[in-house]
Tab-separated table of C-alpha atoms and ligand atoms in Angstrom:
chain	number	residue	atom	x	y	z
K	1	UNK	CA	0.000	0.000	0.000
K	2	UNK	CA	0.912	3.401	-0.815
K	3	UNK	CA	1.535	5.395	2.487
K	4	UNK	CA	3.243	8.356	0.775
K	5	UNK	CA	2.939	11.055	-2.016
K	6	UNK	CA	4.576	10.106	-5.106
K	7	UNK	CA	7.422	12.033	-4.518
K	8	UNK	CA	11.198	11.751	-5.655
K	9	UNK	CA	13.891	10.045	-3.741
K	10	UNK	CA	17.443	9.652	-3.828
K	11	UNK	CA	19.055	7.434	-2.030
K	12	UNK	CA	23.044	7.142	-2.433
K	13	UNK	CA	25.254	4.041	-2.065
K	14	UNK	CA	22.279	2.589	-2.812
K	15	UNK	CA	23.644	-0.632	-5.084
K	16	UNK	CA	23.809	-2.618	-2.042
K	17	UNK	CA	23.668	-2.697	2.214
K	18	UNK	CA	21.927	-0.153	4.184
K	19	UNK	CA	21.145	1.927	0.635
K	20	UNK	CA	19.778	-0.824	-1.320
K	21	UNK	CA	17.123	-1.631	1.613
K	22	UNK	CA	16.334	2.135	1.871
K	23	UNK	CA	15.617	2.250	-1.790
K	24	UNK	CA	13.348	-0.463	-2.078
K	25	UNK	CA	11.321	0.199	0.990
K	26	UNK	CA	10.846	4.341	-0.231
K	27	UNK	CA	9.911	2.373	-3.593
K	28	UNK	CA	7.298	0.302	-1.666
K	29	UNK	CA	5.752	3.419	-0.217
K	30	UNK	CA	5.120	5.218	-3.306
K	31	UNK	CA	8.189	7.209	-3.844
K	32	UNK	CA	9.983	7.395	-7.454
K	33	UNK	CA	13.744	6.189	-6.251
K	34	UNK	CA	17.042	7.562	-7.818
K	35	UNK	CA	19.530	4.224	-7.052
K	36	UNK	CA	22.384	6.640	-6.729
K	37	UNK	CA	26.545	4.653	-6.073
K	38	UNK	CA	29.758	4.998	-7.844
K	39	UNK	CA	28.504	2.510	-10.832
K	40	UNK	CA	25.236	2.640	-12.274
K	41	UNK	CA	25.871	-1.111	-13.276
K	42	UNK	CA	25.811	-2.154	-10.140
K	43	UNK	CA	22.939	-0.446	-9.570
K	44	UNK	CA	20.885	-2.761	-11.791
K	45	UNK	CA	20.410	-4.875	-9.186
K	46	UNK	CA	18.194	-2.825	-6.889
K	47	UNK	CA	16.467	-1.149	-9.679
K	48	UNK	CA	15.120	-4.480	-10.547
K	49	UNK	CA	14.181	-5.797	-7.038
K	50	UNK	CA	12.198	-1.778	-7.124
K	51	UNK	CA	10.417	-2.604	-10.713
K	52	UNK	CA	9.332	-6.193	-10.373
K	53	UNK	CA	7.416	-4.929	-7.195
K	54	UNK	CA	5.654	-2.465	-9.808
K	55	UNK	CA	7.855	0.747	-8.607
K	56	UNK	CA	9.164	3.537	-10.386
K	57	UNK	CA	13.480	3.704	-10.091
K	58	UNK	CA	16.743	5.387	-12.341
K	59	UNK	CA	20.331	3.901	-11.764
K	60	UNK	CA	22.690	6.981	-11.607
K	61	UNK	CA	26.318	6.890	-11.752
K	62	UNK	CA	27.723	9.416	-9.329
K	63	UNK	CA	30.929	9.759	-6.981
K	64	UNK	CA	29.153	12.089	-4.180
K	65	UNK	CA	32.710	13.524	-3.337
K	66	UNK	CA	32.540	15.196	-6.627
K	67	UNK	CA	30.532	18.422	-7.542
K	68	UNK	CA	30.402	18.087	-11.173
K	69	UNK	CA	29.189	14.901	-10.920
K	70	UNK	CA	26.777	15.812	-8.118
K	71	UNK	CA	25.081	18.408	-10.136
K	72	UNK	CA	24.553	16.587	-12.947
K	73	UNK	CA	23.470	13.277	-11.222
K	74	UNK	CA	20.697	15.573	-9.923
K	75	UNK	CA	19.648	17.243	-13.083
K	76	UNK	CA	19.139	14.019	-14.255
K	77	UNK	CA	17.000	12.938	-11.740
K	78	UNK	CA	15.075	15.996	-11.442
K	79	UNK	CA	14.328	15.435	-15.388
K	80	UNK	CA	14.297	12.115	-15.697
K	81	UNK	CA	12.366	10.779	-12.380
K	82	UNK	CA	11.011	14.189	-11.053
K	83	UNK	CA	12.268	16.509	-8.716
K	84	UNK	CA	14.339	14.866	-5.821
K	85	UNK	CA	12.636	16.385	-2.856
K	86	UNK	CA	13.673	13.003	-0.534
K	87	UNK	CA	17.320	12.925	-0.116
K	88	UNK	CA	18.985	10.141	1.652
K	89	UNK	CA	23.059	10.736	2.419
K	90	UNK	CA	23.857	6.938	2.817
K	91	UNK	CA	26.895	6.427	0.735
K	92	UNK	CA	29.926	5.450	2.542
K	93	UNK	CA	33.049	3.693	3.240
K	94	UNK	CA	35.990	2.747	5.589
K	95	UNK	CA	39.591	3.128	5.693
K	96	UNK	CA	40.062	2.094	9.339
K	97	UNK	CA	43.590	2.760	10.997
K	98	UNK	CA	45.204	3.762	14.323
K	99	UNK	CA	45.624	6.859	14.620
K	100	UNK	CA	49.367	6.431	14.123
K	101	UNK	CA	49.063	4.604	10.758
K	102	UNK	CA	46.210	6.812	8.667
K	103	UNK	CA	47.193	8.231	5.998
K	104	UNK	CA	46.411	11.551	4.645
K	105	UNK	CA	44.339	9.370	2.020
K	106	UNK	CA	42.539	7.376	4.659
K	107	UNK	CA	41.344	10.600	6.240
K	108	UNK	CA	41.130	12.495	2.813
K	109	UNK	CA	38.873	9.477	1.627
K	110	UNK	CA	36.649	9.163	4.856
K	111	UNK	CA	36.022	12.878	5.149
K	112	UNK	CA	35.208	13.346	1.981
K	113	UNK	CA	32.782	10.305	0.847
K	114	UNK	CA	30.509	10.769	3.742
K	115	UNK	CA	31.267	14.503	4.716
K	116	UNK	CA	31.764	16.501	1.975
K	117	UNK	CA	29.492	13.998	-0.529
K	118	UNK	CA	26.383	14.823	2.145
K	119	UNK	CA	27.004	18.873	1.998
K	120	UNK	CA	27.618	18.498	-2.252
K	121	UNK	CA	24.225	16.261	-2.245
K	122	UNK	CA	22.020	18.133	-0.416
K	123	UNK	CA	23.443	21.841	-1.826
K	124	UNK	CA	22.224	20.452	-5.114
K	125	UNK	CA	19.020	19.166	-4.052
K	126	UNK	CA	17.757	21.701	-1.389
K	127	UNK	CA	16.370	24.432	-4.757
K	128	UNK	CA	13.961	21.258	-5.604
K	129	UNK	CA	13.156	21.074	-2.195
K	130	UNK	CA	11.896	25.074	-1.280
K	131	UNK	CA	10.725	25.111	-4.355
K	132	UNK	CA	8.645	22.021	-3.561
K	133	UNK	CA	7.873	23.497	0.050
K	134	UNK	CA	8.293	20.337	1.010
K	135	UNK	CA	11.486	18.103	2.055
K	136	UNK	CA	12.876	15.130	3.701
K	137	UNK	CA	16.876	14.344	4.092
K	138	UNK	CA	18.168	12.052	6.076
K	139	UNK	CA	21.770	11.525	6.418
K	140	UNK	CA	23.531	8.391	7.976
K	141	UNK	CA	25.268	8.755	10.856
K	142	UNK	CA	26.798	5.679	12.835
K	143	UNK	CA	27.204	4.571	16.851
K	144	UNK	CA	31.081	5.137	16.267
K	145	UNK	CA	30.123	8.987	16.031
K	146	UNK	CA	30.833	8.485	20.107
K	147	UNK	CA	33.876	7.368	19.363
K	148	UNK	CA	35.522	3.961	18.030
K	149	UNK	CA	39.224	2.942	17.918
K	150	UNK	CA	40.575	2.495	14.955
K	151	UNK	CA	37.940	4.879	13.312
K	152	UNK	CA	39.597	8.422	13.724
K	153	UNK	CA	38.550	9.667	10.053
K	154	UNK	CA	34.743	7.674	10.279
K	155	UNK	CA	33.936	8.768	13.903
K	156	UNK	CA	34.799	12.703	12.831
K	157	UNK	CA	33.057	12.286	9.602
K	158	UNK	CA	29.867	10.695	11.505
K	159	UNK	CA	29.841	12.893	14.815
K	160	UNK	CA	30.511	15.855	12.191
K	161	UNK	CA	27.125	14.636	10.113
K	162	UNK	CA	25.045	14.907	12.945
K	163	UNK	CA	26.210	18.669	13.383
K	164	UNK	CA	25.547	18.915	9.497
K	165	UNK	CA	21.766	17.437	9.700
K	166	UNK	CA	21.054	20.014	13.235
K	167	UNK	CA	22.115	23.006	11.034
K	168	UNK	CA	19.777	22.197	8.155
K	169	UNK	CA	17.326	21.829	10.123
K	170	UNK	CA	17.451	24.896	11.924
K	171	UNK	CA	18.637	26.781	7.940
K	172	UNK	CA	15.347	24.803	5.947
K	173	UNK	CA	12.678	24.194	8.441
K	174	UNK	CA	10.956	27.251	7.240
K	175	UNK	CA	10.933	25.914	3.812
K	176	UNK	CA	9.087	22.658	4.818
K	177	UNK	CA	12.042	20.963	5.174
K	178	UNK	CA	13.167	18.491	7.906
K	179	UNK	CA	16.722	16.955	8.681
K	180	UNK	CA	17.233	14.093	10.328
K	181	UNK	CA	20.302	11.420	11.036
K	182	UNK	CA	19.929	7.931	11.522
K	183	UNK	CA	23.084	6.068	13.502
K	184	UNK	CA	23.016	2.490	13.214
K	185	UNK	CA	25.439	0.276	15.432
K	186	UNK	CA	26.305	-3.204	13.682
K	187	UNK	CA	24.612	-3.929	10.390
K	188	UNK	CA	25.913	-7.462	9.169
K	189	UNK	CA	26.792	-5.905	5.315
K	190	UNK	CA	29.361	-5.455	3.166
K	191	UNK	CA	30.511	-2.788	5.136
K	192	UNK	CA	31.524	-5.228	8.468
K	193	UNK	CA	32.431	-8.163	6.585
K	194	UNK	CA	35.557	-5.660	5.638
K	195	UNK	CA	35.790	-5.066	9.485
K	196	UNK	CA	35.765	-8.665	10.179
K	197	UNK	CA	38.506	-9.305	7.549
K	198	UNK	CA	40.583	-5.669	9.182
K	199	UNK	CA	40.520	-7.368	12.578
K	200	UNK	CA	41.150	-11.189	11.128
K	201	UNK	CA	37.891	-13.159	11.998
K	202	UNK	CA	35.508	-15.080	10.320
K	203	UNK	CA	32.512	-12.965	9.241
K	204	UNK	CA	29.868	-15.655	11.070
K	205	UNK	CA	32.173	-15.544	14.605
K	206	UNK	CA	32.309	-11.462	14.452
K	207	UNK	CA	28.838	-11.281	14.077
K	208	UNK	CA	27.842	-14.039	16.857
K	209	UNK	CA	30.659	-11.902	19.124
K	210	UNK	CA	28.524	-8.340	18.167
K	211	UNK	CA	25.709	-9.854	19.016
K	212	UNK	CA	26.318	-11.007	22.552
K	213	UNK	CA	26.916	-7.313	23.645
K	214	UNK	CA	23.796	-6.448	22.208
K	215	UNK	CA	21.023	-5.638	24.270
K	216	UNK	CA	18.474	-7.543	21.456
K	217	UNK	CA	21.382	-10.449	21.207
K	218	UNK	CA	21.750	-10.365	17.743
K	219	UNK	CA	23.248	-7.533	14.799
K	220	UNK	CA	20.613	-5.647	12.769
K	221	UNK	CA	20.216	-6.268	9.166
K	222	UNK	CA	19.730	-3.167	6.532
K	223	UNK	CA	15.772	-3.499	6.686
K	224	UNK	CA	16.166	-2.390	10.655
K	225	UNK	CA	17.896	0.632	9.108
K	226	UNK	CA	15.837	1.108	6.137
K	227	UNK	CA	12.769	1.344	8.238
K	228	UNK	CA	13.760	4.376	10.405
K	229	UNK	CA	14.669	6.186	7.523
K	230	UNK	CA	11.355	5.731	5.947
K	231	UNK	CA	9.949	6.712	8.884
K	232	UNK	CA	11.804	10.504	8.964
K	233	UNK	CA	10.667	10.579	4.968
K	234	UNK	CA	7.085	9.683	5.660
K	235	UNK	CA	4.752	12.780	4.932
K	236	UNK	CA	3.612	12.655	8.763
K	237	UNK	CA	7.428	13.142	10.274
K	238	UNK	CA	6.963	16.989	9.194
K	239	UNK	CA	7.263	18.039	13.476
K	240	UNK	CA	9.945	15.783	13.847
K	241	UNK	CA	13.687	17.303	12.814
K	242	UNK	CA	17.439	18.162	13.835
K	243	UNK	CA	17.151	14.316	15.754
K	244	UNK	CA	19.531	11.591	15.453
K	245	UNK	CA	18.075	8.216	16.247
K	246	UNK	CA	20.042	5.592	17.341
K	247	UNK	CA	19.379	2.340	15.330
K	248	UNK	CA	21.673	-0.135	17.704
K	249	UNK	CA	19.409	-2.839	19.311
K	250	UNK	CA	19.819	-1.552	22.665
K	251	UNK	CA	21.190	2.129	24.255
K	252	UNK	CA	24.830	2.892	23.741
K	253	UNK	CA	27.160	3.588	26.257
C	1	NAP	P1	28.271	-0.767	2.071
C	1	NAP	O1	27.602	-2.104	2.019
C	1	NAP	O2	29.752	-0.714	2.037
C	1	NAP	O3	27.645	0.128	0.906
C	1	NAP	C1	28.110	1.441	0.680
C	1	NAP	C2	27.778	1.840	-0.741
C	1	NAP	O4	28.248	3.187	-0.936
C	1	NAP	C3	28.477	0.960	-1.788
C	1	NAP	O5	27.565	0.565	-2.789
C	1	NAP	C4	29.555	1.880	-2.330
C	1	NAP	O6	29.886	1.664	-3.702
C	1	NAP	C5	28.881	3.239	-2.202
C	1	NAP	N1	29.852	4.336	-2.295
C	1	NAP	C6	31.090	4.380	-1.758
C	1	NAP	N2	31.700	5.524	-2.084
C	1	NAP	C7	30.820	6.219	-2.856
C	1	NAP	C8	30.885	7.488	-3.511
C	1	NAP	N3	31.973	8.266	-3.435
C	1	NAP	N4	29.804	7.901	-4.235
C	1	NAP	C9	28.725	7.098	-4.332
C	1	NAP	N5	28.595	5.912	-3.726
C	1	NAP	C10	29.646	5.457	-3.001
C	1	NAP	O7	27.850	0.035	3.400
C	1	NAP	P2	26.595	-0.104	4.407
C	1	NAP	O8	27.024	-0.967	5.537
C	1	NAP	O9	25.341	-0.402	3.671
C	1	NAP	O10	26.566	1.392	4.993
C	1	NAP	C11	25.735	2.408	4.466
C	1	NAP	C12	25.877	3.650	5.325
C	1	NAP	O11	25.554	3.342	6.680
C	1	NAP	C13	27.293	4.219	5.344
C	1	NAP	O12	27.239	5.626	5.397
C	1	NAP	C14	27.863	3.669	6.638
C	1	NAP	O13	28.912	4.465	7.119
C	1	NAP	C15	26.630	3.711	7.523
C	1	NAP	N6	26.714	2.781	8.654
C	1	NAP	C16	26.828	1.433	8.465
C	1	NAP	C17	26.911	0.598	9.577
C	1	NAP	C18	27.047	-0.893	9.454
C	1	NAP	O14	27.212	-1.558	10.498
C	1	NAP	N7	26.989	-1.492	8.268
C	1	NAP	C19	26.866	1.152	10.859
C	1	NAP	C20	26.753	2.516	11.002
C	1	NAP	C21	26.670	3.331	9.898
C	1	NAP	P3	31.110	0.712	-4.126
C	1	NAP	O15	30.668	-0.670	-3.810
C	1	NAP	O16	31.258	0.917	-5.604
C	1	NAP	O17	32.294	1.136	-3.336
């Protein structure tokens, strides 16, 4: 059932993981979905899962770190699907290190991926969105925002979104807009099998170990995520903005 206008979404890193999930569950509520990540190929994926339900969805090429690219990623979308007045900053990756071993690269990388391709995504998207009077963006933060060893550039990049998403919402609310962060904790994808590998475990024993110290007793899986985000996109989260919601199985320390 359709619990939403038929409003545009994009949702980046959205070939697989947290972004894939978030793109087919926006598709299941009505929205149009943009299935934004580095590779449109990879994309197809998704797109299909999105079209054989009977949903509308364009596979976009795009490297969110870049502002060409950015800007005419959403041009196309805004012509192609409608304007993008959902925006959902999910695309992301790791380049974990101590402190002592990161590179300027690892912390160029990090910073810029999730930083700087959340601030280029959302500069290019908020003119559809006043002109709409009407928008939703939701960026994804993470538990190691508090703080996680090994995760210098991620934790700055993730404590730094949730800064980002309070001053939107304080600069767009008059404009109908609302900003929101999720933060998940562990999310068994791609994302922590690389962990797993980092740290030299088997992906099923890391998983069984997260899960003991989780207050559910078990890891979350992208549709946990997914969920929450359609919940700040939904047409009835209008009140709710400038929050970051913890999406962890349990209260973190
Ligand atoms: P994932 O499985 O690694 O997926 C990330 C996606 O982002 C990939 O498809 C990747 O494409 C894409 N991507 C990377 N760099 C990009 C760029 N410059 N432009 C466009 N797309 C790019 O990750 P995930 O676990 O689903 O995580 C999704 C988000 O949730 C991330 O922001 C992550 O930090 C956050 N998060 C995840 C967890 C967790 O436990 N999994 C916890 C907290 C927060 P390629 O495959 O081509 O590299």
């Amino acid at each position: 059932m359709s619990t939403t206008e038929p409003r545009t979404a994009i949702v980046t890193g959205a070939a697989r993981g947290i972004g894939a999930a978030t793109a087919v569950r926006l598709a299941a509520e009505g929205r149009a979905v943009a299935v934004l990540d580095l590779d449109e190929k990879n994309c197809r994926e998704t797109v299909e899962r999105i079209t054989a339900a009977g949903g509308r969805a364009l596979a976009v090429s795009c490297d969110v770190s870049d502002t060409g690219q950015v800007t005419a990623a959403v041009a196309r979308v805004a012509a192609e699907l409608g304007p993008p007045t959902v925006l959902v900053n999910n695309a992301g990756v790791l380049r974990d290190n101590l402190l002592f071993k990161m590179s300027d690269a690892d912390w160029d990388t990090v910073l810029n991926v999730h930083l700087r391709g959340a601030f280029l995504m959302t500069r290019a998207c908020q003119s559809h969105m006043v002109d709409a009077g009407f928008g939703r963006i939701v960026n994804l933060s993470s538990s190691s925002a508090l703080g996680n060893r090994g995760q210098a550039n991620y934790a700055a990049a993730k404590a730094g979104l949730q800064g980002f998403t309070k001053t939107l919402a304080k600069e767009l609310g008059k404009f109908g807009i609302t900003a929101n962060a999720v933060a998940p904790g562990f999310i068994a994808t791609e994302m922590t099998e690389q962990t797993a590998q980092r740290v030299g475990m088997g992906f099923e024993d890391f998983k069984k170990a997260a899960a003991a110290a989780i207050p559910v007793q078990r890891v979350g899986v992208p549709e946990d995520v997914a969920g929450a985000i359609a919940y700040f996109t939904a047409e009835e989260a209008g009140f709710v903005s400038g929050q970051v919601l913890y999406v962890a199985g349990g209260p973190l320390d």
